[in-house]
Coordinates of C-alpha atoms in Angstrom, one line a residue:
Chain A
X1 CA 124.6 115.2 95.6
X2 CA 124.9 118.4 98.2
X3 CA 122.6 120.7 95.6
X4 CA 120.2 117.5 94.7
X5 CA 119.2 116.5 98.9
X6 CA 118.8 120.7 98.8
X7 CA 116.5 120.3 96.5
X8 CA 114.9 117.1 97.9
X9 CA 114.7 119.3 101.1
X10 CA 112.4 121.9 99.3
X11 CA 110.3 119.2 97.7
X12 CA 109.9 117.8 101.1
X13 CA 108.8 121.5 103.1
X14 CA 107.2 123.1 99.8
X15 CA 104.7 120.8 101.0
X16 CA 104.5 120.6 104.5
X17 CA 101.2 119.1 105.2
X18 CA 101.7 115.7 102.6
X19 CA 105.3 115.1 104.1
X20 CA 104.4 114.8 107.8
X21 CA 101.7 112.3 107.0
X22 CA 104.1 110.7 104.8
X23 CA 106.4 110.7 107.9
X24 CA 103.5 109.8 110.3
X25 CA 103.3 106.1 108.1
X26 CA 106.3 105.3 108.1
X27 CA 106.7 106.4 112.1
X28 CA 103.4 103.8 112.2
X29 CA 105.2 101.4 110.8
X30 CA 108.1 101.7 112.5
X31 CA 106.5 101.5 116.2
X32 CA 104.7 98.2 114.9
X33 CA 108.4 96.9 114.5
X34 CA 109.7 98.2 117.8
X35 CA 106.2 97.0 119.4
X36 CA 106.4 93.7 118.1
X37 CA 110.3 93.2 118.6
X38 CA 109.4 94.6 122.3
X39 CA 106.5 91.9 122.8
X40 CA 107.7 89.1 121.5
X41 CA 111.1 89.0 122.6
X42 CA 109.1 90.0 126.4
X43 CA 107.4 87.2 125.9
X44 CA 109.3 85.4 125.2
X45 CA 112.5 86.0 128.6
X46 CA 109.0 85.7 130.8
X47 CA 108.0 82.4 130.6
X48 CA 111.4 81.4 130.3
X49 CA 112.1 83.2 133.5
X50 CA 108.9 81.5 134.6
X51 CA 110.1 78.0 133.6
X52 CA 113.7 78.2 134.7
X53 CA 113.6 80.5 137.4
X54 CA 112.8 78.2 140.1
X55 CA 114.6 74.5 138.5
X56 CA 117.9 73.9 137.7
X57 CA 119.5 74.8 134.5
X58 CA 122.1 71.9 134.6
X59 CA 121.7 68.8 136.7
X60 CA 125.3 65.9 137.2
X61 CA 124.8 62.9 138.0
X62 CA 125.6 59.2 138.1
X63 CA 125.9 58.3 134.3
X64 CA 124.2 54.5 133.4
X65 CA 127.0 52.7 133.2
X66 CA 127.6 50.1 129.9
X67 CA 127.9 46.2 131.8
X68 CA 130.8 44.7 130.6
X69 CA 130.5 42.2 127.7
X70 CA 131.7 39.0 128.8
X71 CA 131.6 36.5 125.7
X72 CA 133.3 37.3 123.1
X73 CA 131.6 38.2 118.9
X74 CA 130.2 39.6 117.5
X75 CA 127.1 38.0 116.9
X76 CA 126.4 38.0 119.6
X77 CA 122.0 38.7 121.6
X78 CA 122.9 41.4 124.5
X79 CA 119.8 41.8 126.7
X80 CA 120.0 44.7 129.6
X81 CA 118.6 44.3 133.2
X82 CA 119.2 48.3 135.4
X83 CA 119.8 46.5 138.4
X84 CA 116.9 48.6 140.3
X85 CA 118.6 47.1 143.9
X86 CA 121.4 49.7 143.8
X87 CA 120.9 53.0 144.3
X88 CA 122.4 55.8 141.5
X89 CA 124.7 57.6 143.4
X90 CA 127.8 60.3 143.5
X91 CA 130.2 59.0 145.5
X92 CA 133.1 61.4 145.0
X93 CA 131.1 64.4 144.5
X94 CA 133.0 67.3 146.6
X95 CA 135.6 68.4 143.3
X96 CA 133.2 68.0 141.2
X97 CA 131.4 70.9 143.7
X98 CA 134.3 72.8 143.7
X99 CA 134.8 72.0 139.1
X100 CA 130.9 73.6 138.9
X101 CA 131.3 76.5 141.5
X102 CA 134.2 77.7 139.7
X103 CA 132.7 76.8 136.4
X104 CA 132.4 80.4 134.3
X105 CA 128.8 80.7 133.6
X106 CA 128.0 79.4 137.0
X107 CA 125.8 81.3 139.4
X108 CA 124.9 79.3 142.0
X109 CA 125.0 74.9 142.6
X110 CA 123.9 72.4 145.3
X111 CA 124.6 69.2 146.4
X112 CA 121.4 67.0 147.1
X113 CA 120.2 64.4 148.6
X114 CA 116.7 62.8 146.6
X115 CA 114.3 60.1 147.6
X116 CA 110.4 59.3 147.3
X117 CA 108.6 59.2 150.7
X118 CA 105.6 59.3 152.3
X119 CA 104.3 61.2 154.9
X120 CA 101.8 60.2 157.1
X121 CA 99.4 62.3 159.2
X122 CA 97.1 60.2 161.2
X123 CA 95.5 58.2 158.8
X124 CA 96.0 60.8 155.6
X125 CA 99.5 59.4 154.1
X126 CA 101.2 61.2 150.6
X127 CA 103.7 60.5 148.4
X128 CA 106.8 63.4 148.4
X129 CA 110.3 63.4 146.5
X130 CA 111.7 64.6 149.3
X131 CA 115.1 67.2 148.8
X132 CA 117.8 67.5 151.3
X133 CA 119.8 70.6 151.2
X134 CA 122.5 72.2 152.6
X135 CA 121.3 74.8 154.6
X136 CA 123.2 77.5 152.7
X137 CA 122.1 76.2 149.5
X138 CA 118.0 76.2 150.7
X139 CA 117.8 79.3 147.8
X140 CA 120.1 78.3 145.4
X141 CA 117.8 76.5 142.7
X142 CA 114.2 77.2 143.4
X143 CA 113.4 80.8 145.4
X144 CA 112.2 79.4 149.1
X145 CA 112.5 82.0 150.5
X146 CA 111.2 83.7 148.7
X147 CA 108.2 81.8 148.6
X148 CA 107.8 81.2 152.0
X149 CA 104.3 81.9 153.2
X150 CA 104.3 80.3 156.5
X151 CA 106.8 79.3 159.3
X152 CA 110.6 80.1 158.7
X153 CA 112.8 78.8 155.8
X154 CA 115.9 77.3 158.4
X155 CA 116.1 74.0 157.8
X156 CA 116.6 72.2 161.2
X157 CA 117.2 68.8 161.6
X158 CA 114.6 67.4 162.8
X159 CA 112.3 70.1 160.3
X160 CA 110.5 69.6 157.2
X161 CA 109.6 72.4 155.0
X162 CA 106.3 71.4 152.5
X163 CA 104.2 73.1 150.1
X164 CA 101.0 74.9 150.7
X165 CA 99.0 72.5 148.7
X166 CA 100.6 69.7 150.1
X167 CA 99.8 71.3 153.6
X168 CA 96.0 72.3 152.6
X169 CA 96.0 68.0 151.3
X170 CA 97.0 67.0 154.7
X171 CA 95.9 70.0 157.3
X172 CA 100.1 71.2 158.7
X173 CA 100.5 73.4 160.1
X174 CA 103.1 75.3 161.1
X175 CA 105.0 73.3 164.5
X176 CA 103.5 70.7 163.6
X177 CA 104.9 66.6 163.5
X178 CA 104.7 64.4 160.7
X179 CA 106.0 61.0 160.1
X180 CA 108.5 60.4 156.7
X181 CA 108.9 56.7 155.4
X182 CA 111.7 56.7 153.1
X183 CA 111.6 54.4 149.8
X184 CA 114.5 52.4 152.0
X185 CA 112.1 51.9 154.4
X186 CA 113.8 54.1 156.9
X187 CA 110.6 56.0 159.2
X188 CA 111.5 59.6 161.2
X189 CA 109.2 62.3 162.9
X190 CA 109.5 65.6 161.6
X191 CA 108.1 69.5 162.7
X192 CA 106.1 71.5 159.8
X193 CA 108.9 74.6 160.1
X194 CA 107.8 76.6 156.9
X195 CA 104.8 76.2 154.0
X196 CA 105.8 77.2 150.4
X197 CA 104.1 78.4 147.7
X198 CA 106.4 78.3 144.6
X199 CA 103.4 78.7 141.9
X200 CA 104.3 75.1 140.7
X201 CA 101.7 73.0 141.2
X202 CA 103.5 69.8 141.3
X203 CA 106.4 71.5 143.1
X204 CA 103.4 72.4 146.3
X205 CA 102.2 69.4 145.8
X206 CA 104.9 66.6 146.5
X207 CA 108.2 68.7 147.4
X208 CA 109.4 68.2 151.2
X209 CA 112.6 70.1 151.9
X210 CA 115.2 69.2 155.0
X211 CA 118.6 69.7 156.5
X212 CA 121.0 67.6 153.8
X213 CA 122.5 65.4 156.9
X214 CA 118.9 63.8 158.6
X215 CA 117.8 63.4 154.7
X216 CA 121.6 61.2 153.9
X217 CA 120.0 59.0 157.3
X218 CA 116.7 59.1 156.1
X219 CA 118.7 57.0 152.1
X220 CA 120.8 55.7 153.3
X221 CA 123.4 57.3 151.9
X222 CA 126.1 57.9 154.2
X223 CA 128.8 59.9 151.8
X224 CA 127.1 60.2 148.6
X225 CA 125.1 62.8 146.9
X226 CA 122.2 61.7 144.4
X227 CA 122.6 65.1 142.4
X228 CA 124.2 68.1 142.0
X229 CA 122.1 71.1 141.2
X230 CA 123.3 74.5 139.2
X231 CA 121.8 77.5 138.2
X232 CA 123.5 79.4 135.5
X233 CA 123.7 82.7 134.2
X234 CA 122.5 83.0 131.6
X235 CA 120.1 80.1 130.9
X236 CA 120.5 80.5 127.6
X237 CA 124.0 79.3 128.3
X238 CA 123.3 76.0 129.9
X239 CA 123.6 73.9 126.9
X240 CA 127.7 74.8 126.6
X241 CA 128.0 74.4 130.2
X242 CA 126.9 71.4 130.9
X243 CA 129.3 70.0 127.6
X244 CA 132.5 71.6 129.9
X245 CA 131.4 70.6 132.7
X246 CA 129.8 66.6 131.4
X247 CA 134.1 66.6 130.1
X248 CA 135.0 67.9 133.2
X249 CA 133.3 66.4 135.6
X250 CA 132.6 62.8 134.0
X251 CA 129.1 63.2 134.6
X252 CA 125.9 62.8 133.2
X253 CA 125.4 66.3 132.6
X254 CA 121.3 67.9 131.5
X255 CA 121.0 71.2 131.0
X256 CA 117.3 72.3 130.6
X257 CA 116.5 73.1 128.0
X258 CA 116.8 69.0 126.9
X259 CA 113.7 68.7 128.9
X260 CA 111.5 71.6 127.4
X261 CA 112.2 70.7 124.1
X262 CA 108.4 71.7 123.0
X263 CA 108.7 75.2 124.7
X264 CA 112.2 75.6 122.5
X265 CA 110.1 75.1 119.7
X266 CA 106.6 77.4 120.6
X267 CA 109.5 80.0 121.4
X268 CA 111.3 79.3 117.3
X269 CA 108.0 79.6 115.8
X270 CA 106.4 82.6 118.0
X271 CA 110.1 84.8 116.9
X272 CA 109.1 83.4 113.2
X273 CA 105.4 84.7 113.2
X274 CA 107.0 88.6 114.5
X275 CA 109.1 88.5 111.8
X276 CA 106.5 87.7 109.3
X277 CA 105.1 90.9 110.7
X278 CA 108.4 92.7 110.9
X279 CA 108.9 91.7 107.4
X280 CA 105.5 92.8 106.3
X281 CA 105.5 96.4 108.5
X282 CA 108.3 96.8 106.5
X283 CA 106.8 95.5 103.1
X284 CA 104.4 98.8 104.1
X285 CA 106.8 101.1 104.7
X286 CA 108.4 99.6 101.2
X287 CA 105.2 100.6 99.1
X288 CA 103.7 103.0 100.9
X289 CA 107.2 105.1 100.2
X290 CA 107.1 104.2 96.5
X291 CA 103.6 105.4 95.9
X292 CA 105.2 108.4 97.2
X293 CA 107.4 108.9 95.6
X294 CA 105.9 107.5 92.6
X295 CA 102.6 110.0 92.8
X296 CA 105.3 113.2 93.1
X297 CA 107.4 112.5 90.2
X298 CA 104.0 112.4 88.2
X299 CA 102.7 116.5 90.6
X300 CA 107.2 117.2 89.2
X301 CA 107.1 116.4 86.2
X302 CA 107.1 119.9 84.7
X303 CA 109.5 120.5 87.5
X304 CA 111.8 117.5 86.2
X305 CA 112.1 118.1 82.1
X306 CA 112.9 122.0 84.1
X307 CA 115.5 120.5 85.2
X308 CA 116.5 118.1 82.3
X309 CA 116.2 121.0 79.5
X310 CA 119.1 123.1 81.5
X311 CA 121.7 119.9 81.7
X312 CA 120.9 118.3 84.9
X313 CA 121.9 114.8 84.4
X314 CA 119.5 111.9 84.9
X315 CA 121.4 110.9 87.8
X316 CA 121.1 114.5 89.3
X317 CA 117.5 113.7 89.1
X318 CA 117.6 109.7 91.1
X319 CA 119.1 111.4 93.1
X320 CA 117.3 114.3 94.2
X321 CA 113.7 112.0 94.6
X322 CA 115.7 109.1 96.3
X323 CA 117.0 111.3 98.6
X324 CA 113.7 112.5 98.8
X325 CA 112.4 108.9 100.0
X326 CA 115.4 108.9 102.0
X327 CA 115.0 111.5 104.2
X328 CA 110.7 110.5 105.2
X329 CA 111.9 106.9 105.5
X330 CA 114.5 107.8 108.2
X331 CA 112.6 111.1 109.6
X332 CA 110.0 107.4 110.0
X333 CA 112.3 106.0 111.6
X334 CA 113.4 107.5 114.0
X335 CA 110.3 109.2 114.7
X336 CA 109.1 106.0 115.2
X337 CA 111.3 105.0 117.2
X338 CA 111.4 107.8 119.6
X339 CA 107.4 107.6 120.4
X340 CA 107.4 103.1 120.2
X341 CA 110.4 104.0 123.5
X342 CA 108.4 106.2 125.1
X343 CA 105.3 104.9 124.9
X344 CA 106.9 101.0 125.9
X345 CA 107.6 103.0 128.8
X346 CA 104.3 102.8 130.0
X347 CA 104.5 98.9 130.0
X348 CA 105.3 97.5 134.1
X349 CA 108.7 95.4 134.0
X350 CA 108.3 91.2 133.3
X351 CA 109.2 90.8 136.9
X352 CA 105.8 93.0 137.3
X353 CA 104.0 91.5 134.5
X354 CA 100.5 90.3 136.3
X355 CA 98.1 88.1 134.5
X356 CA 96.7 89.6 131.4
X357 CA 99.6 92.1 131.1
X358 CA 101.3 92.9 128.5
X359 CA 105.0 91.2 129.0
X360 CA 106.3 94.2 127.3
X361 CA 110.2 94.8 126.9
X362 CA 111.4 98.2 126.0
X363 CA 114.9 96.5 125.5
X364 CA 114.7 93.9 123.3
X365 CA 112.6 96.8 121.4
X366 CA 115.5 96.2 117.9
X367 CA 114.8 100.6 117.9
X368 CA 118.4 100.7 116.0
X369 CA 116.8 97.9 113.6
X370 CA 114.6 99.3 112.9
X371 CA 115.6 102.4 112.1
X372 CA 118.4 100.7 109.8
X373 CA 116.4 98.7 108.0
X374 CA 113.9 101.5 107.6
X375 CA 116.3 103.8 105.9
X376 CA 117.6 100.9 104.1
X377 CA 114.1 100.0 102.7
X378 CA 113.0 103.8 102.0
X379 CA 116.3 104.8 99.9
X380 CA 115.5 101.3 97.7
X381 CA 111.7 102.3 97.5
X382 CA 113.2 105.8 96.1
X383 CA 115.8 105.1 94.0
X384 CA 113.3 101.9 92.1
X385 CA 110.8 105.0 92.2
X386 CA 113.1 107.6 91.3
X387 CA 114.0 105.4 88.0
X388 CA 110.6 107.0 86.6
X389 CA 111.2 110.5 87.1
X390 CA 115.2 109.8 84.4
X391 CA 113.0 108.6 82.5
X392 CA 110.5 112.0 81.9
X393 CA 110.8 113.0 78.7
X394 CA 111.8 117.1 79.0
X395 CA 110.1 118.1 75.5
X396 CA 107.6 116.1 77.3
X397 CA 107.2 117.2 80.3
X398 CA 107.4 120.6 79.3
X399 CA 105.4 120.4 76.4
X400 CA 107.1 122.9 73.9
Chain B
X8 CA 138.5 133.0 55.1
X9 CA 135.4 132.5 55.9
X10 CA 134.0 132.1 59.6
X11 CA 132.6 128.8 60.9
X12 CA 129.0 129.1 62.2
X13 CA 128.0 129.6 65.6
X14 CA 125.2 126.1 64.9
X15 CA 124.7 124.4 61.1
X16 CA 122.6 122.6 60.7
X17 CA 121.8 120.6 56.9
X18 CA 119.6 118.2 55.3
X19 CA 118.1 117.6 58.3
X20 CA 114.5 116.6 59.0
X21 CA 112.0 115.0 61.4
X22 CA 109.5 112.3 60.9
X23 CA 107.4 111.8 64.5
X24 CA 105.0 108.3 64.1
X25 CA 105.6 105.4 61.9
X26 CA 104.0 103.8 58.9
X27 CA 100.6 105.5 57.8
X28 CA 100.2 107.9 61.3
X29 CA 103.2 109.5 60.4
X30 CA 104.4 113.1 60.3
X31 CA 107.0 114.8 58.7
X32 CA 107.8 118.4 60.8
X33 CA 110.8 119.3 59.2
X34 CA 111.6 119.1 55.4
X35 CA 115.6 119.2 54.6
X36 CA 116.6 122.8 56.9
X37 CA 120.0 124.2 56.0
X38 CA 120.5 126.6 58.5
X39 CA 123.6 128.2 59.5
X40 CA 123.2 130.5 62.9
X41 CA 126.6 133.5 63.7
X42 CA 127.9 134.2 67.4
X43 CA 126.6 137.3 68.2
X44 CA 123.1 136.8 66.0
X45 CA 119.9 137.9 66.9
X46 CA 117.7 135.8 65.3
X47 CA 113.8 135.3 64.8
X48 CA 112.4 132.3 64.0
X49 CA 108.8 133.0 62.1
X50 CA 106.2 131.0 61.3
X51 CA 102.1 129.7 62.0
X52 CA 101.8 127.6 64.9
X53 CA 102.5 124.0 63.0
X54 CA 105.3 125.2 61.1
X55 CA 108.2 123.0 63.0
X56 CA 109.3 126.3 65.1
X57 CA 109.2 124.6 68.6
X58 CA 110.8 121.3 66.8
X59 CA 113.9 122.0 65.4
X60 CA 113.4 124.8 68.3
X61 CA 114.3 121.2 70.3
X62 CA 116.5 119.9 67.8
X63 CA 118.7 122.6 68.1
X64 CA 118.6 122.9 72.2
X65 CA 120.2 118.4 71.8
X66 CA 116.4 117.5 73.9
X67 CA 115.4 116.1 70.7
X68 CA 117.4 113.6 67.8
X69 CA 116.6 114.6 64.4
X70 CA 115.4 111.8 62.0
X71 CA 117.7 113.1 59.1
X72 CA 120.3 115.0 58.5
X73 CA 123.6 116.9 60.6
X74 CA 123.8 119.0 63.4
X75 CA 126.8 120.3 64.1
X76 CA 127.6 123.1 66.9
X77 CA 131.0 124.9 67.9
X78 CA 132.6 122.2 65.6
X79 CA 130.8 118.8 67.4
X80 CA 128.7 116.9 65.9
X81 CA 125.5 116.9 68.4
X82 CA 123.8 114.4 66.3
X83 CA 126.5 111.3 66.8
X84 CA 126.9 112.1 70.6
X85 CA 125.8 110.3 73.3
X86 CA 122.4 111.3 76.1
X87 CA 125.2 112.1 77.9
X88 CA 127.0 113.9 75.7
X89 CA 124.6 116.4 74.7
X90 CA 123.1 117.0 78.5
X91 CA 126.6 118.1 78.4
X92 CA 127.0 120.3 75.4
X93 CA 123.6 122.1 76.7
X94 CA 124.5 122.5 80.0
X95 CA 127.6 124.2 78.8
X96 CA 126.3 125.8 75.8
X97 CA 123.0 126.1 75.0
X98 CA 120.3 128.5 76.7
X99 CA 116.7 128.1 76.9
X100 CA 113.8 130.8 77.4
X101 CA 110.9 129.0 77.4
X102 CA 107.6 130.8 76.5
X103 CA 105.9 130.2 80.2
X104 CA 108.3 131.1 82.2
X105 CA 109.1 127.8 84.0
X106 CA 111.2 128.4 87.6
X107 CA 110.9 126.0 89.9
X108 CA 108.6 126.8 92.1
X109 CA 109.6 125.7 95.6
X110 CA 113.3 128.1 94.6
X111 CA 113.7 131.7 94.8
X112 CA 114.6 133.7 91.9
X113 CA 118.5 133.6 93.1
X114 CA 118.4 129.8 92.9
X115 CA 116.3 129.7 90.1
X116 CA 118.8 131.7 88.0
X117 CA 121.7 129.4 90.0
X118 CA 119.6 125.7 89.1
X119 CA 121.7 125.1 85.9
X120 CA 125.1 125.9 86.4
X121 CA 124.7 124.4 90.2
X122 CA 122.7 120.7 88.7
X123 CA 125.6 119.8 86.9
X124 CA 128.7 121.0 89.7
X125 CA 126.7 118.6 92.3
X126 CA 126.8 122.4 94.4
X127 CA 126.3 125.9 94.6
X128 CA 129.5 128.1 95.1
X129 CA 130.2 131.2 95.9
X130 CA 130.8 132.6 92.4
X131 CA 127.6 130.7 90.9
X132 CA 126.1 133.4 93.5
X133 CA 128.1 136.3 92.7
X134 CA 127.6 135.0 88.8
X135 CA 123.0 134.4 89.6
X136 CA 123.1 138.1 91.3
X137 CA 124.5 140.0 88.7
X138 CA 123.1 138.3 86.4
X139 CA 119.9 139.6 88.2
X140 CA 121.0 142.5 88.4
X141 CA 121.5 142.8 84.5
X142 CA 117.5 142.4 84.9
X143 CA 117.0 144.8 87.1
X144 CA 115.8 142.4 89.7
X145 CA 118.3 142.2 92.5
X146 CA 116.2 143.6 95.2
X147 CA 113.7 140.3 94.0
X148 CA 116.7 138.2 94.7
X149 CA 114.9 136.0 97.2
X150 CA 111.0 136.1 96.3
X151 CA 109.6 132.5 95.1
X152 CA 108.4 133.0 91.6
X153 CA 105.0 133.5 92.5
X154 CA 105.3 136.4 94.6
X155 CA 106.8 137.9 91.1
X156 CA 104.6 139.5 88.2
X157 CA 104.9 137.9 84.5
X158 CA 107.2 139.4 83.8
X159 CA 109.5 139.8 86.1
X160 CA 109.6 135.1 86.2
X161 CA 110.4 136.0 82.2
X162 CA 113.0 138.2 82.7
X163 CA 114.7 136.0 85.7
X164 CA 114.0 132.8 83.3
X165 CA 116.6 134.9 80.5
X166 CA 118.8 135.6 83.8
X167 CA 119.3 131.3 83.8
X168 CA 120.0 131.0 80.6
X169 CA 122.5 132.5 80.9
X170 CA 124.2 131.2 83.9
X171 CA 126.4 129.1 82.1
X172 CA 127.7 131.4 79.7
X173 CA 126.1 130.1 77.2
X174 CA 127.1 130.4 73.3
X175 CA 123.3 130.2 72.1
X176 CA 119.8 130.9 73.3
X177 CA 117.5 129.6 72.4
X178 CA 113.6 131.5 73.4
X179 CA 110.5 129.5 72.4
X180 CA 108.1 132.6 71.9
X181 CA 109.6 134.5 75.3
X182 CA 107.0 136.9 75.4
X183 CA 103.9 135.2 74.1
X184 CA 102.1 135.1 77.6
X185 CA 103.4 138.6 78.7
X186 CA 101.9 142.0 78.0
X187 CA 102.8 144.4 75.8
X188 CA 104.7 146.7 78.1
X189 CA 106.2 143.4 79.7
X190 CA 107.1 142.1 76.3
X191 CA 108.9 144.7 75.5
X192 CA 110.7 145.4 78.4
X193 CA 112.4 141.5 77.8
X194 CA 112.9 141.9 74.2
X195 CA 114.7 144.8 75.1
X196 CA 116.8 142.9 78.1
X197 CA 117.5 140.0 75.5
X198 CA 118.4 143.0 73.1
X199 CA 121.4 144.2 75.9
X200 CA 122.9 140.8 76.1
X201 CA 122.8 139.9 72.8
X202 CA 125.3 143.1 71.8
X203 CA 126.9 142.8 75.3
X204 CA 128.5 139.7 75.3
X205 CA 127.5 138.3 71.9
X206 CA 125.9 135.7 72.9
X207 CA 123.0 134.4 69.9
X208 CA 119.5 134.1 70.4
X209 CA 117.5 132.0 67.9
X210 CA 113.8 134.0 68.7
X211 CA 110.5 131.6 67.9
X212 CA 107.8 133.6 67.2
X213 CA 104.6 134.6 65.3
X214 CA 104.4 137.7 66.5
X215 CA 106.1 140.5 63.5
X216 CA 106.5 143.1 66.6
X217 CA 108.4 140.6 68.3
X218 CA 110.6 140.1 64.6
X219 CA 110.8 143.6 64.7
X220 CA 113.1 143.5 67.7
X221 CA 115.3 141.2 65.3
X222 CA 118.6 141.9 63.1
X223 CA 117.7 138.9 61.2
X224 CA 114.6 136.3 61.1
X225 CA 114.2 133.5 59.9
X226 CA 110.8 132.1 58.1
X227 CA 109.8 128.8 58.3
X228 CA 106.1 127.2 56.7
X229 CA 105.1 123.6 56.9
X230 CA 108.7 122.2 57.6
X231 CA 110.7 124.3 55.3
X232 CA 112.8 127.4 55.4
X233 CA 110.7 129.7 53.0
X234 CA 114.2 133.0 52.8
X235 CA 115.4 135.5 55.5

C-alpha cells in the first residue's frame, strides 16, 4: 500500500499541470456542492425566520367541547351547533402558564386576551384585532419594542399601540385619542401611545396592543384569558413541545407548522432540488475522475506492462491507480471546501440579508460531508477505472 | 546422477489466432537450461525467439507441451502463482530499457522487489545500491532515466533484473538499441554477473557479435530448434 501510494504520487507529480487541472475540476464541483448547501440551507432558514420571527410558535387554547349525548343508542342522528353566545376562554390559566414556562425548549410565554373591535376616529372607522398583553410580555412573541416607529412601547392602562398602516389609514399620531368598541359592546377612549411597523401587513393594518387588565374590562373577561402564546427554540421543535404541553395542560396546543404546511412543502421541494443539484455535482466529479484515470491508464499502459512483467500483481496495479484517483479527489475536495469557506465569508449573515441579496448560510455549507462524499466518490471512480489497468496484458503493453 | 535442469520445456507449441488465421509460432520445442548457463537464443526476426522468451518468463501460456522451472510445473500454475513465481525467480532485460520514467535509477532497481513487498526496505535499498555499484552506476543512483545515456539505462535495467536474485534472467535483444561500445559494456557486465553469481542468462539476439559472448548457442528457425 505504501509503495503503491509512492508510485501514485510520482505519477501525479510527473505531470503537475495536468494534476492541478484535475484537482481544480474536483474543487469546482465541491465548491458548487458547498455553495448549494449553504444557499438552500440559508434560504430555508431565512424563510423560516421571517415566517416564525413574529408569530407564536405554539398557541394554547381551550379545546372545543364535545356535546354530551343524552339519547342512548347507535342509530341516532346528531346535529352539532356551536354555542356562539359563549366566549371560549381559559378560566384557570395560571397553572398552564407556569407549566409552559418550565417546559424544555420554551423561551417565552405570553397569556393574552384577544377580541375584535372597531376603532373610530372622527368619521373614520376600522375593524381591528385587539391583543391584550402583560406589559412586560409585550415583545415576547412579536418584537413590538424593536418595531416601534413612533412613540413608546409602554402599555399604560389608557394607552394603545397601533400598526403603522392603521395609523396612516386613520391619520393617527402619537397622543391622539381614539375610541374602541369591542365585540362585547363595551366602548372606551384610548390615547395612541406608540406606532409599530412589523412588516407583516395584517398586523400593521389590524393589530392593536393594549394593557392586559384594560383588555379584560373591554372584552368582559373578569378572570379568564383567550389564549397563551409561546415561543420555542429551535422553531422546528414546536410540534414536539406542543404535543407535550397538550398532554400536560389538557389545552388545545397548535404548533406554527400546522398553519404553515405550504411553507414546509416549498422548503421540502427546495431541499430536494438542492439534493439533485448536489448529486449532479458529485456525478460530474465521479465521471471526471474516472475519465482522468482511464486516460492516465492508457498513457501509462507501457509502464503498467513493465510493472506486471517484473512481478507486480494486478492488485498492486489496481491500488496504484485507485490511490491516484483518490488523492486527486481528496485534494480537490479539501481545496474546494477551503476556497468555498473563504468565499462564503464574504456574504452577510442571514439577519442582515436585504432584498436582492443571496441568503447564504456558511454554517450550513456541509463542508465535511462534501469532503467525505467526494473522497468516497473519487475512490469508487478510481477503483472502477483502475480495473482497466489490471486487464493490461504485459506482453502487448511492452511489445516484446 | 544427472543434475535436474533449471528450466525445462518439452514439445512446447504456441499458436496465435484460430481457424484459418491461426499462426503456429512455436512447433514442438524441447529445451533444457541449467543453472549458471550463459546461452544465446539465435534466429532471424519472426523465428519465435520473443515468444519463447515470454513463455519461459511466464508472461504467456503455451498452447501445448510442458514448462517446468525449479521442478515446478508452470503450465498448471494459476496466474497469481505465475506472477509470484516470476517476481521471485525470473528477471527480465528488454531491448528498450523500459525503466519507469518517474523513478530514479535506484528506485527503478528496487521496483520489482518493492512492488511485491508493498514497500521499500533498507535491505532493498542496500542491495539496489550494490547492484548499481556492480554495473558501474553508483554515482547515477538518483538520476531519472531521461538523464542517463542509452547504455546506462540498459545497465540499470540489468541491475533491476537482478534485484530479487533470480535464478534465470531472460534478455530480449538487450543490446539491440545500443552502439557497439555500450553493447560491449552491457555484455561484459552480463558475463561477469553470470560468472560471479551463477545466474542463468538466456539472451535472445540475431547478432552474432552478441552470440560470441555466450558459451551456448540455441538456434531457432521457423518455430523449431535447429540444433546448437
